[in-house]
Structure formats: structure tokens, C-alpha cells
XYZ file of N, CA and C in Angstrom:
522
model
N 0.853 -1.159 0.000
C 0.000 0.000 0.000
C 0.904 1.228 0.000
N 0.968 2.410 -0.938
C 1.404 3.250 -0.997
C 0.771 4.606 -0.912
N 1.021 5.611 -0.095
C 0.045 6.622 0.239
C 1.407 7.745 0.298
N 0.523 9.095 -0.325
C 1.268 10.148 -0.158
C 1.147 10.872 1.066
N 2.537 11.737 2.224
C 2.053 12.036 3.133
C 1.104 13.350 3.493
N 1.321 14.136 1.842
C 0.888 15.453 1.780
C 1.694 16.129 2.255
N 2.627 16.336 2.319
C 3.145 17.462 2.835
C 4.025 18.338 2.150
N 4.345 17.847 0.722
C 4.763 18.917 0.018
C 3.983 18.251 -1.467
N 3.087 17.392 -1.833
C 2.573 17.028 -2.854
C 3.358 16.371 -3.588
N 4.717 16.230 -3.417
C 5.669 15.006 -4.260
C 5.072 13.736 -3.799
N 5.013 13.004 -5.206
C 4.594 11.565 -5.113
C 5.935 10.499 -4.257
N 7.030 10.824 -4.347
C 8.360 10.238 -4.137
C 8.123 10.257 -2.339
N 7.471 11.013 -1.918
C 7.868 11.959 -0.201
C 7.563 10.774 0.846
N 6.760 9.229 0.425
C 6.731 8.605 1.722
C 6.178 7.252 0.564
N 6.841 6.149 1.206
C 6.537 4.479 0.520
C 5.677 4.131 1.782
N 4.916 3.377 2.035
C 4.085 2.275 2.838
C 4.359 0.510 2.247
N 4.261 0.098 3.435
C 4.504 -1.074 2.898
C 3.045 -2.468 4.029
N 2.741 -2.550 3.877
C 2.116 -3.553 4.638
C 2.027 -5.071 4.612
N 2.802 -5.716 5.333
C 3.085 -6.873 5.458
C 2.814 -8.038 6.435
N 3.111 -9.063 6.470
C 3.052 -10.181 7.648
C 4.758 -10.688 7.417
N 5.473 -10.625 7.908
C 6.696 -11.402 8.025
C 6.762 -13.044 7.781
N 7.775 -13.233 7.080
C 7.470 -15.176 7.039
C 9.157 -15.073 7.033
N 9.439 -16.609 6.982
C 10.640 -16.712 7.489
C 11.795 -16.804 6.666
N 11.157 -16.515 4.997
C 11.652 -16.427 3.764
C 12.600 -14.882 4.311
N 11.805 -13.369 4.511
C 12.137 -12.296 4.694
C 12.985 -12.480 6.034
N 13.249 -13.314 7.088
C 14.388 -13.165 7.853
C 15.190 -13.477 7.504
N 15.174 -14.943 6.679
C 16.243 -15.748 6.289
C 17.457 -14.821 5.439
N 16.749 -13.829 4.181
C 17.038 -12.682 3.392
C 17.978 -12.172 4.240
N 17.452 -11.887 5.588
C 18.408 -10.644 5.936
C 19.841 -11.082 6.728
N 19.341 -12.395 7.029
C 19.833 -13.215 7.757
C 21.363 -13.305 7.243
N 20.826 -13.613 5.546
C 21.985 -14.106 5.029
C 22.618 -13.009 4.211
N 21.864 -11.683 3.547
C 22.585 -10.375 3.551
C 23.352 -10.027 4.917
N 23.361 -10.510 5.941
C 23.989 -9.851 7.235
C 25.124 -10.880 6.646
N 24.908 -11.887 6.787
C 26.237 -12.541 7.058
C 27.476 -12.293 5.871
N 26.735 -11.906 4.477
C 27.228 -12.134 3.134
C 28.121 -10.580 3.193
N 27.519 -9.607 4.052
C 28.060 -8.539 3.876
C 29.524 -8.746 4.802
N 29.366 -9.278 6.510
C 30.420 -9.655 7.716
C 31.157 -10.479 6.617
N 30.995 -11.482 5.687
C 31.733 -12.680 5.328
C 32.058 -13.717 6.232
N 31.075 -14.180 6.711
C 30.468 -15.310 7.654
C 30.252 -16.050 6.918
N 29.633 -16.285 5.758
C 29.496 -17.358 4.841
C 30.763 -17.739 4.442
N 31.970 -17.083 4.405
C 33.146 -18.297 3.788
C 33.659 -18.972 5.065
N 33.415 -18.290 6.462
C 33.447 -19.160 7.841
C 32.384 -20.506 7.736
N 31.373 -20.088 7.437
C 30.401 -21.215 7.329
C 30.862 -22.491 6.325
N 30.635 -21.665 5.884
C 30.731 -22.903 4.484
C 32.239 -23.359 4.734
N 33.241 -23.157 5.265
C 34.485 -23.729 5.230
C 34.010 -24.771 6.347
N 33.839 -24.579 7.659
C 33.526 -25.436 8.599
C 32.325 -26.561 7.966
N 31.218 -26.184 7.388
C 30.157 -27.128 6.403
C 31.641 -28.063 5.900
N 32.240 -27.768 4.985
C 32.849 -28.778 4.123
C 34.461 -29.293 4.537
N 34.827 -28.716 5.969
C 35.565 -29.472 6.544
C 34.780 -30.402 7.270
N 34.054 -30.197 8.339
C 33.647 -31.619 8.781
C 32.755 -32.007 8.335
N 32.243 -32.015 7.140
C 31.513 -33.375 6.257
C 32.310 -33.922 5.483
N 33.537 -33.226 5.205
C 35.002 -34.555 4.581
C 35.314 -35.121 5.308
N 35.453 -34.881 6.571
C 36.235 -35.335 7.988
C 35.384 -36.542 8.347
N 33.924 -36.425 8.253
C 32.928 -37.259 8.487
C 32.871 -38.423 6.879
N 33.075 -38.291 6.266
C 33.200 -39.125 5.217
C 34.050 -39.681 4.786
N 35.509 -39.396 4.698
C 36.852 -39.468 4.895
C 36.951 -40.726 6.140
N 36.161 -40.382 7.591
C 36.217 -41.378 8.440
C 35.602 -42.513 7.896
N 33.913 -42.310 7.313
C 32.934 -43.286 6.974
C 33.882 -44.501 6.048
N 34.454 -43.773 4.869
C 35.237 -44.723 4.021
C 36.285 -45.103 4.335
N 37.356 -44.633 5.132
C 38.422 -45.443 5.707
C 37.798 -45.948 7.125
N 37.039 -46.099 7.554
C 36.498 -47.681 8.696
C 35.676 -48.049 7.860
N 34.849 -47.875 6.941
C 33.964 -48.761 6.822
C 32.735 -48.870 7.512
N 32.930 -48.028 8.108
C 31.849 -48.409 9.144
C 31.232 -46.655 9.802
N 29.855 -46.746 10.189
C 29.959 -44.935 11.140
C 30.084 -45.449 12.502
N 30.346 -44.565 13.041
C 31.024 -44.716 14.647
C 29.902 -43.404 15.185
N 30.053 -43.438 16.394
C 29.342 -42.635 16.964
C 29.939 -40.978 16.623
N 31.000 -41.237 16.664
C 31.747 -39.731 16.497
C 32.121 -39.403 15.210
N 31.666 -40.221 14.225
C 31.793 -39.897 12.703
C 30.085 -38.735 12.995
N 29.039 -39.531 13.405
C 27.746 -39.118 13.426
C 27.740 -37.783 14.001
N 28.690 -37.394 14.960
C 28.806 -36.307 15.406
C 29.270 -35.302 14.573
N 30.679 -35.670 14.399
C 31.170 -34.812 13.231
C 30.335 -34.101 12.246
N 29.521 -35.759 12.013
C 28.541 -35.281 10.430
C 27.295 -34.203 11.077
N 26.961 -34.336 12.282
C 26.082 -33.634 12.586
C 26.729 -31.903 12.609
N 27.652 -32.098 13.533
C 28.403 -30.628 13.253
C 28.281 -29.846 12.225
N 28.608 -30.879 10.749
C 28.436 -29.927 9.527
C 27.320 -29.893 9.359
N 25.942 -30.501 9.251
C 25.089 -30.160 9.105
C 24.057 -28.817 10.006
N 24.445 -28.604 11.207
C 24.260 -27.691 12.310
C 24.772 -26.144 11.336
N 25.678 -26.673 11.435
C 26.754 -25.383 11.044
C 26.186 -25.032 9.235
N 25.821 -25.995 8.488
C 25.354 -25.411 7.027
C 23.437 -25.018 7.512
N 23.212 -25.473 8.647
C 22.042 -24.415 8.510
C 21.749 -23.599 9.808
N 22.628 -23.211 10.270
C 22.428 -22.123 11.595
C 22.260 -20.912 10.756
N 21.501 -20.335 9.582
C 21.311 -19.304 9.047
C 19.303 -19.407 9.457
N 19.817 -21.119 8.594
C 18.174 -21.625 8.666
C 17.626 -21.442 9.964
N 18.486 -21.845 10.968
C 17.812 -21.763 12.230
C 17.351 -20.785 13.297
N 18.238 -19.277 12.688
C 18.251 -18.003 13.400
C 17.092 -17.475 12.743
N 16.537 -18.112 11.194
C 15.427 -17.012 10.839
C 14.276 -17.693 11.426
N 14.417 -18.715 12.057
C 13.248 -19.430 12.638
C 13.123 -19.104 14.121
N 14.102 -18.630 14.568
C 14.211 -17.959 16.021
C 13.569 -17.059 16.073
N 13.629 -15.972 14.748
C 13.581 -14.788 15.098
C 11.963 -14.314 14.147
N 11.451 -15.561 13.772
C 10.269 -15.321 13.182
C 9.275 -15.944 14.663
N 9.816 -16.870 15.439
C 8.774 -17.158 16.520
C 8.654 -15.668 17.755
N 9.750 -14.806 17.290
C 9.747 -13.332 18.254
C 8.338 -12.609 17.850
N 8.942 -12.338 16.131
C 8.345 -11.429 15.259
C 6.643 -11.993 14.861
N 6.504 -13.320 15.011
C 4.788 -13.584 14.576
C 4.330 -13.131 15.238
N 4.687 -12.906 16.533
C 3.114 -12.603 17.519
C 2.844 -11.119 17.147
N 3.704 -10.162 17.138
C 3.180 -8.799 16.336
C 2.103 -9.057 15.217
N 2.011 -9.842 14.372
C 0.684 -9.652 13.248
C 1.549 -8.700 12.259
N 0.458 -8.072 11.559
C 0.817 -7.408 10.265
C 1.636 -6.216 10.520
N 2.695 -6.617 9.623
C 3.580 -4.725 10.004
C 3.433 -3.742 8.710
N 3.105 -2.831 9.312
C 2.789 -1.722 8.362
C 4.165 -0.531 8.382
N 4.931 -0.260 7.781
C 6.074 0.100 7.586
C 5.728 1.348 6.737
N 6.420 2.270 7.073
C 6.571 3.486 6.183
C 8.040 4.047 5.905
N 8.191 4.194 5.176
C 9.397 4.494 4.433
C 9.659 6.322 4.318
N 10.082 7.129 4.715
C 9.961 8.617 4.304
C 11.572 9.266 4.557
N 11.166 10.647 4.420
C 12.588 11.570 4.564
C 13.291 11.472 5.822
N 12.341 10.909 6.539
C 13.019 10.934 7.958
C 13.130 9.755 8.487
N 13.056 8.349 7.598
C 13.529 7.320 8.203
C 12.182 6.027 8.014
N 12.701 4.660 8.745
C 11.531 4.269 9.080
C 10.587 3.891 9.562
N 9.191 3.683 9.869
C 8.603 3.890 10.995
C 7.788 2.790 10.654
N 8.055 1.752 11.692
C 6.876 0.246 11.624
C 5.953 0.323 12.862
N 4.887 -0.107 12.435
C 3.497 -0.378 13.662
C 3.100 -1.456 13.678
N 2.966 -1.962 14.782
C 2.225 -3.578 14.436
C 1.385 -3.453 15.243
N 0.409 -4.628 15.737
C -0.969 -4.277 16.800
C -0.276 -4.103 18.048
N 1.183 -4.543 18.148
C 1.412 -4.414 20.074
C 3.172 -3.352 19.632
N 3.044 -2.744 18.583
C 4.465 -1.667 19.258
C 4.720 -1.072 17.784
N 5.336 0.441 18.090
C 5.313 1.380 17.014
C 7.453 1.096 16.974
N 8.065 1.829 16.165
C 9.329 1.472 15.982
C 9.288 2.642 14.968
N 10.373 3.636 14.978
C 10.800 4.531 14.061
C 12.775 4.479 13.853
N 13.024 4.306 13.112
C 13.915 4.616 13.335
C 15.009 5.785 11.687
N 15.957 6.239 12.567
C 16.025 7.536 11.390
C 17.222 7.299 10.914
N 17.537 7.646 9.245
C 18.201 7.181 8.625
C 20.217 7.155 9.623
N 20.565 8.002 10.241
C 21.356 7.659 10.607
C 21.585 6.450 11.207
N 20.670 5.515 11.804
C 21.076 4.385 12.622
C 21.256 3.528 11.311
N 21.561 3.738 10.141
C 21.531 2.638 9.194
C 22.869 2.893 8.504
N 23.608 2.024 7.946
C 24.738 2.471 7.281
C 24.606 2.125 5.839
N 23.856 1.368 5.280
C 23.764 0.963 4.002
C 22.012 0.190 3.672
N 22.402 -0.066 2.306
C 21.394 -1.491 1.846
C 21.694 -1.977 0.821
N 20.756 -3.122 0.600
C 20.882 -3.642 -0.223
C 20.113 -4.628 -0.796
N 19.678 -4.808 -2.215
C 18.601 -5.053 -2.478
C 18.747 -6.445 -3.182
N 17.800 -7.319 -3.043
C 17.722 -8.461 -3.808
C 16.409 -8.656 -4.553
N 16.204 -10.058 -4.963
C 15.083 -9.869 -5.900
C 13.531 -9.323 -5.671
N 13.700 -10.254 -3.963
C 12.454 -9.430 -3.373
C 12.149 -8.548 -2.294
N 13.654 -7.860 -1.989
C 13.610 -7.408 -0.483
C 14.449 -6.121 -0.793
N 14.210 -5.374 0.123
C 15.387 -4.347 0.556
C 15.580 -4.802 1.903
N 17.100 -4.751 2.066
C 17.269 -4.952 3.648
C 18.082 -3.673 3.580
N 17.465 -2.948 5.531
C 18.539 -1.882 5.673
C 19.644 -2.652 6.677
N 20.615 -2.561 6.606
C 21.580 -2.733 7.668
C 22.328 -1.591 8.440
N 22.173 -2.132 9.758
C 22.442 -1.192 11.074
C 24.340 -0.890 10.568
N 24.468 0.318 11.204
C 25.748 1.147 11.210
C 26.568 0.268 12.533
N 25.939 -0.387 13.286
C 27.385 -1.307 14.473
C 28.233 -2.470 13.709
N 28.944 -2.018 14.369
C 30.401 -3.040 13.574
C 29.568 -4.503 13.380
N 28.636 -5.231 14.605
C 28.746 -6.614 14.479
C 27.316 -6.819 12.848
N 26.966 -5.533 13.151
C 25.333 -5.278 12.221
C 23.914 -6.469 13.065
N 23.742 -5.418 14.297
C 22.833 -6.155 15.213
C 21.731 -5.794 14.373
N 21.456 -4.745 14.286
C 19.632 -4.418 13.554
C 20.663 -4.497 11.473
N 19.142 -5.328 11.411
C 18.833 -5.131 9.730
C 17.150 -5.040 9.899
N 16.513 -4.516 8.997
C 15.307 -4.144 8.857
C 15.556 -4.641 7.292
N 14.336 -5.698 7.280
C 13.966 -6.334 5.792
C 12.355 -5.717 5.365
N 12.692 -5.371 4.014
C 11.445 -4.765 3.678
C 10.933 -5.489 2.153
N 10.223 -6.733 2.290
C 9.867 -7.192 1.630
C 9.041 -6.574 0.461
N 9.127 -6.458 -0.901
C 8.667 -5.944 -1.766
C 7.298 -6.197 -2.293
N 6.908 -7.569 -1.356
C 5.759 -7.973 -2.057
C 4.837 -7.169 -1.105
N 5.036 -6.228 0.023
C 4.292 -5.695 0.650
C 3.803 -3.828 0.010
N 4.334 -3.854 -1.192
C 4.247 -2.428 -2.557
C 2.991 -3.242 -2.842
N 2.424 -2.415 -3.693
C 0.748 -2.383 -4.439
C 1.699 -2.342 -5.835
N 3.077 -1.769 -6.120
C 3.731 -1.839 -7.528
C 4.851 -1.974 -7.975
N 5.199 -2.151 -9.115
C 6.644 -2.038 -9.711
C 6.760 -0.638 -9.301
N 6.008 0.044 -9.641
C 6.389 1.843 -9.508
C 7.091 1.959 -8.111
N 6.199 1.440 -7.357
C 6.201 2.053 -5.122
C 7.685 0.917 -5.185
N 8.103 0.012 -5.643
C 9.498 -0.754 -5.088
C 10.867 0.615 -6.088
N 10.584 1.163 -7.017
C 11.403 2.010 -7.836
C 11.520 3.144 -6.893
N 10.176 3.588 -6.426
C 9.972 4.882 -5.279
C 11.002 4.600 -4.230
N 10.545 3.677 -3.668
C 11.744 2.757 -2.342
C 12.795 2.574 -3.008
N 13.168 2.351 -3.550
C 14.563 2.625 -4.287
C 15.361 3.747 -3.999
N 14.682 4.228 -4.562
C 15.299 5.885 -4.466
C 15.290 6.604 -3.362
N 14.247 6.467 -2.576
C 13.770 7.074 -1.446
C 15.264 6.396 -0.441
N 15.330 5.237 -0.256
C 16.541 4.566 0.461
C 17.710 4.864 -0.285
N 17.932 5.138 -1.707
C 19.192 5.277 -2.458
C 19.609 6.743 -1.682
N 18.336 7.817 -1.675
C 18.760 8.967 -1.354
C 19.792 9.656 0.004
N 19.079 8.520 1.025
C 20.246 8.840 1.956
C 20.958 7.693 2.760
N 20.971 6.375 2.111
C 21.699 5.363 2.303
C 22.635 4.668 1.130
N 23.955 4.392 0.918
C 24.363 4.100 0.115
C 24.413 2.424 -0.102
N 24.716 2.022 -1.379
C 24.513 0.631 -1.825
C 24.754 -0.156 -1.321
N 25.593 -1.021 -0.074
C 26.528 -1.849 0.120
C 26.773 -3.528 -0.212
């Protein structure tokens, strides 16, 4: 849903977005957070050291052992602890209900039925966009807040181009 705020009659001056969160849009940000830190070549190195380590054992005994199973579990833990944080953090975020998000000159401002949230473009240091999301990411070194703004929550191609720009204007690409 996209609405103008009136206040100077530019169509560009405020995006709306109205949504329900699913665990597709954490996962997004989940893994823009990590892709930006470079946590994914930590990940994925530990993924494909101990599932060689675990297979490597399997074929020289012949046999699985309890601590091959471990191993193998390790890598599997470790190739989806992305999977598992957006599932953490979607059992926080369901009980809010629908978030209605606004996008403007001064930042952005989400409401849900139990809490309002504004926050202004300085607490953000960048974004970055994928096929169906903008995520903003927070300015702290570790990048505790990202704010994902799912696109399917626009009424258009036009209102995701608006958000574009509107976020291009005072956040840069990263």
C-alpha cells in the first residue's frame, strides 16, 4: 500500500509497505547480514571441513562410529544455523501480526498491533537489495539491527522504484 504524506505534494515523499513477516524475509536478511560480515566463507568452510572429515572417516572404517555421526552432525548444524536463526527470530516477530512500515525523509517507521518502531536514517549504514527485499543494515560493527522490507508488501513495480530511491537517497549501496 502506498500513500502520499501530503506534505509537500511530491509523489516520491513517503513508501508504505504492509506486510506479515514469514521466514523467507528473515532468512534474506539473515543471510545479507552474514554475506556482507563474510560469515558465509566461515560457514561454508567449517560445512565442508567436517563433512570430509565425516566421510573421509565413513570410508576409511567402513563403518559410522558414533563420532563420525557427530562430526557429520556438526556440519550439518553449522550449514544451517542461518536456517535456524530465521526461525528464532520469526517465533519473536509472529506474535506482532501485520507490520505496516513506512518508508519517508526521515527514516523508518513500523506499527504492528502491540508496538510502534521509528527509526532515522542515521542508525543505518547501508542497503541492499535483492530480488524481493530491501534490507537496511544497522551502522554497528557486528550489524545487530537489519530491517527487511519485503517488496511484495508495494501495491507496484512503480512504489518498489519509489523505495529505491527514497533509500538510495540517503543510504548508500553496500
Amino acid at each position: 500500500m502506498v500513500m502520499n504524506a501530503g506534505r509537500d505534494g511530491s509523489q516520491g515523499d513517503t513508501v508504505e509497505l504492509e506486510y506479515r513477516p514469514t521466514r523467507a524475509d528473515i532468512l534474506t536478511g539473515v543471510l545479507v547480514r552474514e554475506r556482507l560480515r563474510r560469515l558465509h566463507v566461515v560457514r561454508w568452510g567449517f560445512t565442508v571441513l567436517l563433512g570430509g572429515a565425516a566421510l573421509l572417516t565413513i570410508v576409511a572404517q567402513g563403518t559410522l562410529t558414533v563420532l563420525t555421526a557427530l562430526v557429520a552432525l556438526c556440519a550439518a548444524l553449522s550449514w544451517a544455523t542461518p536456517h535456524l536463526q530465521a526461525r528464532q527470530v520469526l517465533r519473536v516477530v509472529a506474535g506482532q501480526g501485520n507490520h505496516r512500515t513506512t518508508v519517508s525523509e526521515s527514516g523508518s517507521a513500523t506499527e504492528t498491533e502491540h508496538a510502534s518502531l521509528l527509526q532515522r536514517w542515521p542508525v543505518f549504514r547501508g542497503y541492499r537489495e535483492t530480488r524481493d527485499h530491501v534490507v537496511l543494515l544497522g551502522r554497528d560493527r557486528s550489524i545487530q539491527l537489519v530491517e527487511v522490507l519485503p517488496k511484495r508488501g508495494l501495491r507496484s513495480r512503480e512504489d518498489a522504484e519509489r523505495l529505491l530511491d527514497l533509500v538510495g537517497r540517503h543510504l548508500p549501496r553496500v
